[in-house]
Short mmCIF file of C-alpha atoms and ligand atoms in Angstrom, two decimals:
data_model
loop_
_atom_site.label_atom_id
_atom_site.label_comp_id
_atom_site.label_asym_id
_atom_site.label_seq_id
_atom_site.Cartn_x
_atom_site.Cartn_y
_atom_site.Cartn_z
CA UNK A 1 -21.79 -35.34 56.77
CA UNK A 2 -23.60 -38.60 55.96
CA UNK A 3 -25.46 -38.91 59.32
CA UNK A 4 -28.54 -41.03 58.93
CA UNK A 5 -28.15 -41.36 55.19
CA UNK A 6 -27.37 -44.29 53.00
CA UNK A 7 -23.61 -44.35 52.50
CA UNK A 8 -22.80 -45.01 48.81
CA UNK A 9 -19.93 -47.06 47.87
CA UNK A 10 -17.03 -45.36 46.08
CA UNK A 11 -18.08 -47.09 42.91
CA UNK A 12 -21.65 -45.91 43.05
CA UNK A 13 -20.49 -42.43 43.77
CA UNK A 14 -18.28 -42.50 40.77
CA UNK A 15 -21.08 -43.38 38.55
CA UNK A 16 -23.36 -40.58 39.73
CA UNK A 17 -24.13 -37.94 37.17
CA UNK A 18 -25.29 -34.48 38.28
CA UNK A 19 -27.70 -34.12 35.32
CA UNK A 20 -29.23 -37.53 36.16
CA UNK A 21 -29.60 -36.59 39.92
CA UNK A 22 -31.48 -33.33 38.90
CA UNK A 23 -33.43 -34.78 35.92
CA UNK A 24 -36.79 -34.19 37.67
CA UNK A 25 -35.74 -30.65 38.72
CA UNK A 26 -33.94 -28.57 36.05
CA UNK A 27 -31.23 -28.75 33.47
CA UNK A 28 -27.67 -28.38 34.77
CA UNK A 29 -25.38 -26.25 32.58
CA UNK A 30 -21.81 -25.21 32.27
CA UNK A 31 -20.21 -22.17 30.61
CA UNK A 32 -17.43 -23.26 28.31
CA UNK A 33 -14.87 -22.08 25.80
CA UNK A 34 -14.38 -23.92 22.46
CA UNK A 35 -11.04 -25.03 23.78
CA UNK A 36 -12.64 -27.02 26.58
CA UNK A 37 -13.93 -29.38 23.80
CA UNK A 38 -10.31 -30.37 22.99
CA UNK A 39 -9.38 -30.95 26.59
CA UNK A 40 -10.06 -34.64 27.32
CA UNK A 41 -10.61 -34.10 31.06
CA UNK A 42 -12.94 -31.06 30.69
CA UNK A 43 -14.84 -32.80 27.85
CA UNK A 44 -15.42 -35.88 30.00
CA UNK A 45 -16.86 -33.91 33.01
CA UNK A 46 -19.02 -31.86 30.64
CA UNK A 47 -20.56 -34.90 28.95
CA UNK A 48 -21.03 -36.89 32.14
CA UNK A 49 -22.61 -34.19 34.45
CA UNK A 50 -24.15 -31.47 32.27
CA UNK A 51 -27.02 -31.22 29.75
CA UNK A 52 -26.86 -27.47 29.03
CA UNK A 53 -24.11 -25.24 27.77
CA UNK A 54 -23.44 -21.51 27.68
CA UNK A 55 -20.68 -20.24 25.47
CA UNK A 56 -18.75 -18.15 28.07
CA UNK A 57 -17.40 -15.71 25.55
CA UNK A 58 -17.88 -16.93 22.08
CA UNK A 59 -21.23 -15.27 21.29
CA UNK A 60 -20.33 -11.89 22.89
CA UNK A 61 -20.65 -8.95 20.58
CA UNK A 62 -16.87 -8.15 20.43
CA UNK A 63 -16.02 -11.75 19.76
CA UNK A 64 -18.59 -12.72 17.18
CA UNK A 65 -18.92 -9.53 15.44
CA UNK A 66 -15.60 -7.76 15.56
CA UNK A 67 -16.28 -5.43 12.54
CA UNK A 68 -19.50 -4.17 11.14
CA UNK A 69 -19.16 -6.41 8.03
CA UNK A 70 -17.38 -9.19 9.70
CA UNK A 71 -18.65 -12.04 11.93
CA UNK A 72 -16.40 -14.69 13.47
CA UNK A 73 -18.65 -17.65 13.98
CA UNK A 74 -15.97 -20.36 14.39
CA UNK A 75 -15.98 -20.92 18.17
CA UNK A 76 -19.72 -20.24 18.52
CA UNK A 77 -20.38 -22.83 15.82
CA UNK A 78 -17.99 -25.44 17.40
CA UNK A 79 -19.77 -25.13 20.70
CA UNK A 80 -23.38 -25.00 19.31
CA UNK A 81 -22.69 -28.06 17.10
CA UNK A 82 -21.07 -30.03 19.81
CA UNK A 83 -24.18 -29.36 21.98
CA UNK A 84 -26.49 -30.48 19.20
CA UNK A 85 -24.53 -33.69 18.49
CA UNK A 86 -24.73 -34.58 22.17
CA UNK A 87 -28.32 -33.50 22.64
CA UNK A 88 -27.45 -30.72 25.07
CA UNK A 89 -29.32 -27.45 25.44
CA UNK A 90 -27.63 -24.11 24.62
CA UNK A 91 -28.22 -20.79 26.34
CA UNK A 92 -27.02 -17.86 24.32
CA UNK A 93 -25.12 -15.13 26.00
CA UNK A 94 -25.52 -12.20 25.29
CA UNK A 95 -26.87 -9.60 22.74
CA UNK A 96 -26.82 -6.24 24.67
CA UNK A 97 -24.12 -5.65 27.24
CA UNK A 98 -21.78 -2.73 28.04
CA UNK A 99 -18.74 -4.87 28.22
CA UNK A 100 -16.87 -6.96 25.48
CA UNK A 101 -18.37 -4.71 22.73
CA UNK A 102 -16.32 -3.94 19.59
CA UNK A 103 -14.83 -0.45 19.02
CA UNK A 104 -16.79 0.14 15.85
CA UNK A 105 -20.27 -0.40 17.42
CA UNK A 106 -20.91 2.99 19.00
CA UNK A 107 -19.02 5.16 16.40
CA UNK A 108 -19.82 6.53 12.97
CA UNK A 109 -17.49 6.62 9.93
CA UNK A 110 -15.79 9.88 11.36
CA UNK A 111 -15.33 8.38 14.86
CA UNK A 112 -18.04 10.36 16.46
CA UNK A 113 -20.89 8.89 18.46
CA UNK A 114 -23.24 7.08 16.22
CA UNK A 115 -26.81 8.22 15.90
CA UNK A 116 -29.68 6.40 17.62
CA UNK A 117 -31.14 5.39 14.33
CA UNK A 118 -28.06 3.69 13.12
CA UNK A 119 -27.31 2.02 16.48
CA UNK A 120 -30.84 0.48 16.54
CA UNK A 121 -30.24 -0.81 12.94
CA UNK A 122 -26.92 -2.28 13.92
CA UNK A 123 -28.62 -3.99 16.95
CA UNK A 124 -31.25 -5.42 14.64
CA UNK A 125 -28.76 -6.67 12.14
CA UNK A 126 -26.69 -8.35 14.96
CA UNK A 127 -29.57 -10.07 16.62
CA UNK A 128 -31.21 -11.12 13.30
CA UNK A 129 -27.95 -12.65 12.05
CA UNK A 130 -27.32 -14.62 15.28
CA UNK A 131 -30.90 -15.80 15.47
CA UNK A 132 -30.99 -16.81 11.87
CA UNK A 133 -27.71 -18.81 12.28
CA UNK A 134 -28.61 -20.49 15.59
CA UNK A 135 -32.39 -20.44 15.84
CA UNK A 136 -33.01 -24.30 16.03
CA UNK A 137 -30.09 -24.88 18.40
CA UNK A 138 -30.18 -22.08 20.95
CA UNK A 139 -33.23 -22.31 23.17
CA UNK A 140 -32.74 -19.27 25.38
CA UNK A 141 -30.96 -15.92 25.06
CA UNK A 142 -29.61 -13.43 27.65
CA UNK A 143 -31.13 -10.49 25.59
CA UNK A 144 -29.88 -7.83 27.85
CA UNK A 145 -27.11 -8.28 30.50
CA UNK A 146 -26.42 -6.02 33.46
CA UNK A 147 -28.47 -2.83 32.60
CA UNK A 148 -29.33 -1.92 36.23
CA UNK A 149 -26.93 0.52 37.95
CA UNK A 150 -25.25 -0.61 41.14
CA UNK A 151 -25.15 2.83 42.84
CA UNK A 152 -28.27 4.01 44.72
CA UNK A 153 -30.31 6.77 43.14
CA UNK A 154 -29.80 5.56 39.59
CA UNK A 155 -32.00 2.85 37.98
CA UNK A 156 -30.24 2.49 34.54
CA UNK A 157 -26.61 1.78 34.03
CA UNK A 158 -25.07 4.67 32.14
CA UNK A 159 -23.86 2.56 29.27
CA UNK A 160 -23.40 3.57 25.61
CA UNK A 161 -26.67 1.72 24.84
CA UNK A 162 -28.43 3.86 27.33
CA UNK A 163 -26.74 7.18 26.40
CA UNK A 164 -27.36 6.76 22.69
CA UNK A 165 -30.71 5.07 22.47
CA UNK A 166 -32.20 6.03 25.91
CA UNK A 167 -34.42 3.93 28.31
CA UNK A 168 -36.25 2.29 25.33
CA UNK A 169 -33.14 0.24 24.34
CA UNK A 170 -34.38 -2.46 26.64
CA UNK A 171 -37.93 -2.74 25.26
CA UNK A 172 -36.43 -2.55 21.77
CA UNK A 173 -33.85 -5.32 22.34
CA UNK A 174 -36.50 -7.73 23.51
CA UNK A 175 -38.94 -6.86 20.65
CA UNK A 176 -36.22 -7.23 18.03
CA UNK A 177 -35.26 -10.62 19.67
CA UNK A 178 -38.83 -11.90 19.63
CA UNK A 179 -39.28 -10.87 16.06
CA UNK A 180 -36.12 -12.83 15.15
CA UNK A 181 -36.95 -15.92 17.21
CA UNK A 182 -40.52 -16.83 18.10
CA UNK A 183 -39.43 -19.79 20.15
CA UNK A 184 -36.52 -18.59 22.08
CA UNK A 185 -36.89 -18.00 25.79
CA UNK A 186 -35.74 -14.41 26.38
CA UNK A 187 -33.98 -13.45 29.58
CA UNK A 188 -32.95 -10.29 31.39
CA UNK A 189 -29.73 -11.33 33.16
CA UNK A 190 -27.82 -9.57 36.07
CA UNK A 191 -25.55 -9.96 39.04
CA UNK A 192 -26.33 -9.02 42.62
CA UNK A 193 -29.97 -8.85 41.60
CA UNK A 194 -30.88 -10.89 44.69
CA UNK A 195 -29.50 -8.27 46.99
CA UNK A 196 -32.27 -6.02 48.36
CA UNK A 197 -31.33 -2.69 46.81
CA UNK A 198 -30.70 -4.04 43.19
CA UNK A 199 -33.56 -6.55 43.56
CA UNK A 200 -36.09 -3.77 44.05
CA UNK A 201 -34.71 -1.70 41.19
CA UNK A 202 -34.71 -4.76 38.88
CA UNK A 203 -38.20 -5.69 39.99
CA UNK A 204 -39.47 -2.26 39.16
CA UNK A 205 -37.75 -2.26 35.80
CA UNK A 206 -39.00 -5.64 34.84
CA UNK A 207 -42.50 -5.15 36.07
CA UNK A 208 -42.83 -1.89 34.02
CA UNK A 209 -41.55 -3.81 30.93
CA UNK A 210 -43.93 -6.66 31.49
CA UNK A 211 -46.89 -4.36 32.15
CA UNK A 212 -46.08 -2.65 28.66
CA UNK A 213 -46.22 -6.09 27.11
CA UNK A 214 -42.51 -6.40 26.34
CA UNK A 215 -41.72 -9.99 25.48
CA UNK A 216 -39.55 -11.02 28.46
CA UNK A 217 -39.84 -14.62 29.56
CA UNK A 218 -37.37 -15.02 32.25
CA UNK A 219 -34.89 -13.50 34.80
CA UNK A 220 -31.35 -14.64 35.15
CA UNK A 221 -29.78 -14.46 38.47
CA UNK A 222 -26.07 -14.79 37.71
CA UNK A 223 -25.05 -16.32 41.12
CA UNK A 224 -21.54 -15.13 41.40
CA UNK A 225 -21.41 -15.75 45.14
CA UNK A 226 -18.83 -16.54 47.87
CA UNK A 227 -18.43 -18.70 50.94
CA UNK A 228 -18.56 -15.63 53.35
CA UNK A 229 -21.94 -14.02 52.54
CA UNK A 230 -24.20 -14.52 55.58
CA UNK A 231 -27.28 -12.99 53.90
CA UNK A 232 -27.16 -15.02 50.68
CA UNK A 233 -29.84 -17.51 51.45
CA UNK A 234 -32.41 -15.16 52.89
CA UNK A 235 -31.76 -12.74 49.98
CA UNK A 236 -32.07 -15.46 47.40
CA UNK A 237 -35.34 -16.85 48.65
CA UNK A 238 -36.89 -13.29 48.86
CA UNK A 239 -35.67 -12.60 45.34
CA UNK A 240 -37.00 -15.83 43.79
CA UNK A 241 -40.49 -15.17 45.34
CA UNK A 242 -40.56 -11.59 44.16
CA UNK A 243 -39.40 -12.35 40.60
CA UNK A 244 -41.71 -15.37 40.46
CA UNK A 245 -44.63 -13.09 41.28
CA UNK A 246 -44.09 -11.41 37.86
CA UNK A 247 -45.01 -14.73 36.28
CA UNK A 248 -41.65 -15.23 34.62
CA UNK A 249 -39.20 -18.17 34.75
CA UNK A 250 -36.06 -17.76 36.83
CA UNK A 251 -32.63 -19.28 36.01
CA UNK A 252 -29.42 -19.23 37.92
CA UNK A 253 -27.18 -18.45 34.89
CA UNK A 254 -23.56 -17.92 36.07
CA UNK A 255 -23.15 -19.96 39.29
CA UNK A 256 -19.89 -20.06 41.19
CA UNK A 257 -19.02 -19.86 44.85
CA UNK A 258 -15.70 -18.02 45.41
CA UNK A 259 -13.37 -18.78 48.39
CA UNK A 260 -12.85 -15.05 48.76
CA UNK A 261 -15.24 -12.29 49.83
CA UNK A 262 -15.61 -9.58 47.09
CA UNK A 263 -13.75 -6.96 49.32
CA UNK A 264 -10.86 -9.34 50.04
CA UNK A 265 -8.41 -8.13 47.31
CA UNK A 266 -5.14 -8.93 48.91
CA UNK A 267 -4.72 -12.62 49.82
CA UNK A 268 -3.31 -15.09 47.35
CA UNK A 269 -2.86 -18.72 48.44
CA UNK A 270 -1.50 -21.87 46.80
CA UNK A 271 -4.45 -24.13 47.55
CA UNK A 272 -7.81 -23.83 49.29
CA UNK A 273 -7.75 -24.72 53.11
CA UNK A 274 -9.82 -27.56 54.41
CA UNK A 275 -12.10 -25.02 56.06
CA UNK A 276 -12.72 -23.21 52.83
CA UNK A 277 -13.49 -26.54 51.07
CA UNK A 278 -16.01 -27.54 53.86
CA UNK A 279 -17.50 -24.08 54.02
CA UNK A 280 -18.06 -24.08 50.23
CA UNK A 281 -19.69 -27.41 50.50
CA UNK A 282 -22.21 -26.15 53.02
CA UNK A 283 -22.96 -23.18 50.90
CA UNK A 284 -23.57 -25.30 47.72
CA UNK A 285 -25.71 -27.67 49.77
CA UNK A 286 -27.99 -24.81 50.99
CA UNK A 287 -28.18 -23.19 47.54
CA UNK A 288 -29.30 -26.49 45.98
CA UNK A 289 -31.83 -27.03 48.80
CA UNK A 290 -33.38 -23.65 47.78
CA UNK A 291 -33.20 -24.34 44.04
CA UNK A 292 -35.00 -27.70 44.56
CA UNK A 293 -37.64 -26.16 46.78
CA UNK A 294 -38.31 -23.62 44.03
CA UNK A 295 -38.13 -26.04 41.13
CA UNK A 296 -41.58 -24.92 39.70
CA UNK A 297 -40.06 -21.57 38.86
CA UNK A 298 -36.45 -22.42 38.33
CA UNK A 299 -35.92 -23.59 34.81
CA UNK A 300 -32.15 -23.96 34.79
CA UNK A 301 -29.04 -23.82 36.84
CA UNK A 302 -25.76 -23.10 34.96
CA UNK A 303 -22.29 -23.02 36.52
CA UNK A 304 -19.76 -20.45 35.06
CA UNK A 305 -17.17 -23.02 34.15
CA UNK A 306 -16.63 -26.88 34.26
CA UNK A 307 -13.95 -27.28 36.92
CA UNK A 308 -11.50 -25.24 38.85
CA UNK A 309 -8.82 -25.78 36.16
CA UNK A 310 -10.02 -22.57 34.55
CA UNK A 311 -12.45 -20.06 35.93
CA UNK A 312 -12.92 -16.32 35.23
CA UNK A 313 -12.49 -15.90 39.09
CA UNK A 314 -8.79 -16.62 38.54
CA UNK A 315 -8.57 -13.05 37.18
CA UNK A 316 -11.56 -11.32 39.00
CA UNK A 317 -11.71 -9.30 41.10
CA UNK A 318 -7.91 -9.83 41.52
CA UNK A 319 -5.85 -10.59 38.36
CA UNK A 320 -3.79 -13.79 38.63
CA UNK A 321 -5.20 -14.96 42.06
CA UNK A 322 -6.31 -18.56 41.78
CA UNK A 323 -9.71 -19.24 42.99
CA UNK A 324 -11.65 -22.65 43.35
CA UNK A 325 -15.41 -21.81 43.01
CA UNK A 326 -16.67 -24.80 41.14
CA UNK A 327 -17.66 -28.49 41.96
CA UNK A 328 -14.76 -30.18 40.33
CA UNK A 329 -11.10 -29.54 41.39
CA UNK A 330 -8.17 -28.56 39.14
CA UNK A 331 -7.65 -32.24 38.31
CA UNK A 332 -11.33 -32.79 37.52
CA UNK A 333 -12.18 -34.73 40.64
CA UNK A 334 -15.47 -34.03 42.39
CA UNK A 335 -15.11 -31.87 45.45
CA UNK A 336 -16.98 -31.96 48.80
CA UNK A 337 -19.37 -29.46 47.12
CA UNK A 338 -20.23 -31.98 44.49
CA UNK A 339 -21.18 -34.66 47.10
CA UNK A 340 -23.20 -32.17 49.11
CA UNK A 341 -25.54 -31.40 46.25
CA UNK A 342 -26.17 -34.94 45.10
CA UNK A 343 -26.93 -36.14 48.66
CA UNK A 344 -30.63 -35.45 49.36
C1 HXH B 401 -20.39 -11.80 34.34
N1 HXH B 401 -20.37 -10.41 34.94
C2 HXH B 401 -20.76 -11.65 32.87
O1 HXH B 401 -22.15 -11.69 32.69
C3 HXH B 401 -20.10 -12.78 32.11
O2 HXH B 401 -20.41 -12.57 30.69
C4 HXH B 401 -18.65 -12.82 32.25
O3 HXH B 401 -18.06 -13.89 31.49
C5 HXH B 401 -18.30 -13.05 33.79
C6 HXH B 401 -19.14 -12.47 34.61
C7 HXH B 401 -20.21 -10.31 36.41
C8 HXH B 401 -19.69 -9.07 36.88
C9 HXH B 401 -20.33 -7.97 36.75
C10 HXH B 401 -19.76 -6.73 37.30
C11 HXH B 401 -18.60 -6.65 37.92
C12 HXH B 401 -17.96 -7.81 37.97
C13 HXH B 401 -18.45 -9.00 37.55
O4 HXH B 401 -18.09 -5.57 38.44
C14 HXH B 401 -18.67 -5.05 39.61
C15 HXH B 401 -19.02 -6.02 40.58
C16 HXH B 401 -19.67 -5.45 41.73
C17 HXH B 401 -19.93 -4.12 41.90
C18 HXH B 401 -19.56 -3.23 40.81
C19 HXH B 401 -18.94 -3.83 39.73
#
């Protein structure tokens, strides 16, 4: 593993900070819950290695705006204030998505589908309120998340946003966000958008928006990957080049590398095998080689969690199946994957 390289002593390794190693490349982020800030171990890793934060759930529509006349800012405020106190950047996630939306949003007083006009007003009120509250502290927003359909033949996901407002909900969301915040970097964010089919659909959608002058500044490639995907690196390079040709920034917004392939829904194991840990380390190493190579267009890399202690992958795609997709283990110790990305 260390062939030909300077071998760092244990002490020097322990002093290494990921954000320092990458300071001439891009900010290194982590998705967190407010509860991570009360967990000494999680907090310590966060402060040492990361200079950017994404609230994993706290800013999502259903969480922060549970009723039309009620906002629940507590956890969002805790995270955003913690970041400001520690001079960390914050990415906002997310205004317009089909999941984690509150019951009331798409209904009128009588429980019927709300009109297009009212839904657009609600969207404006939501975006304006969050921007007014967090404008000086949140530098980038995932304005729209996951709007492209996975199935061939369809471009747009058939969400309530699409059903009620129509195609123009995308343009509208970005225009409203720009109006509410002149400085925020506005992202379109999606998963599997480096895979050829979805890449080409996403490119077409984004190009048409950019050509119409819609204020979109960046593309988020979520990066929910796994150790088994043989096409990942070629797909990713092609995607970065194609998106970069649109003249927008690219961020890896939700990085994790699962031990299980997406179709493997059966196995549950107590701990990762040595082979898994080594394969994961190789995948992370190659990914960061690619990220560094494209540093002029990549303006951030965010992991979807701090350590393997908690990760959304513990419940997706299989509920209650432990996974170990991050750089630090369940006890907060750096894994082989961590060493593989600081060694260059
Ligand atoms: C992300 N979705 C969200 O952006 C984030 O907010 C959340 O906290 C975690 C993950 C990823 C995702 C999207 C679709 C999905 C599963 C995960 O379901 C499918 C996956 C593949 C094909 C079809 C559906």
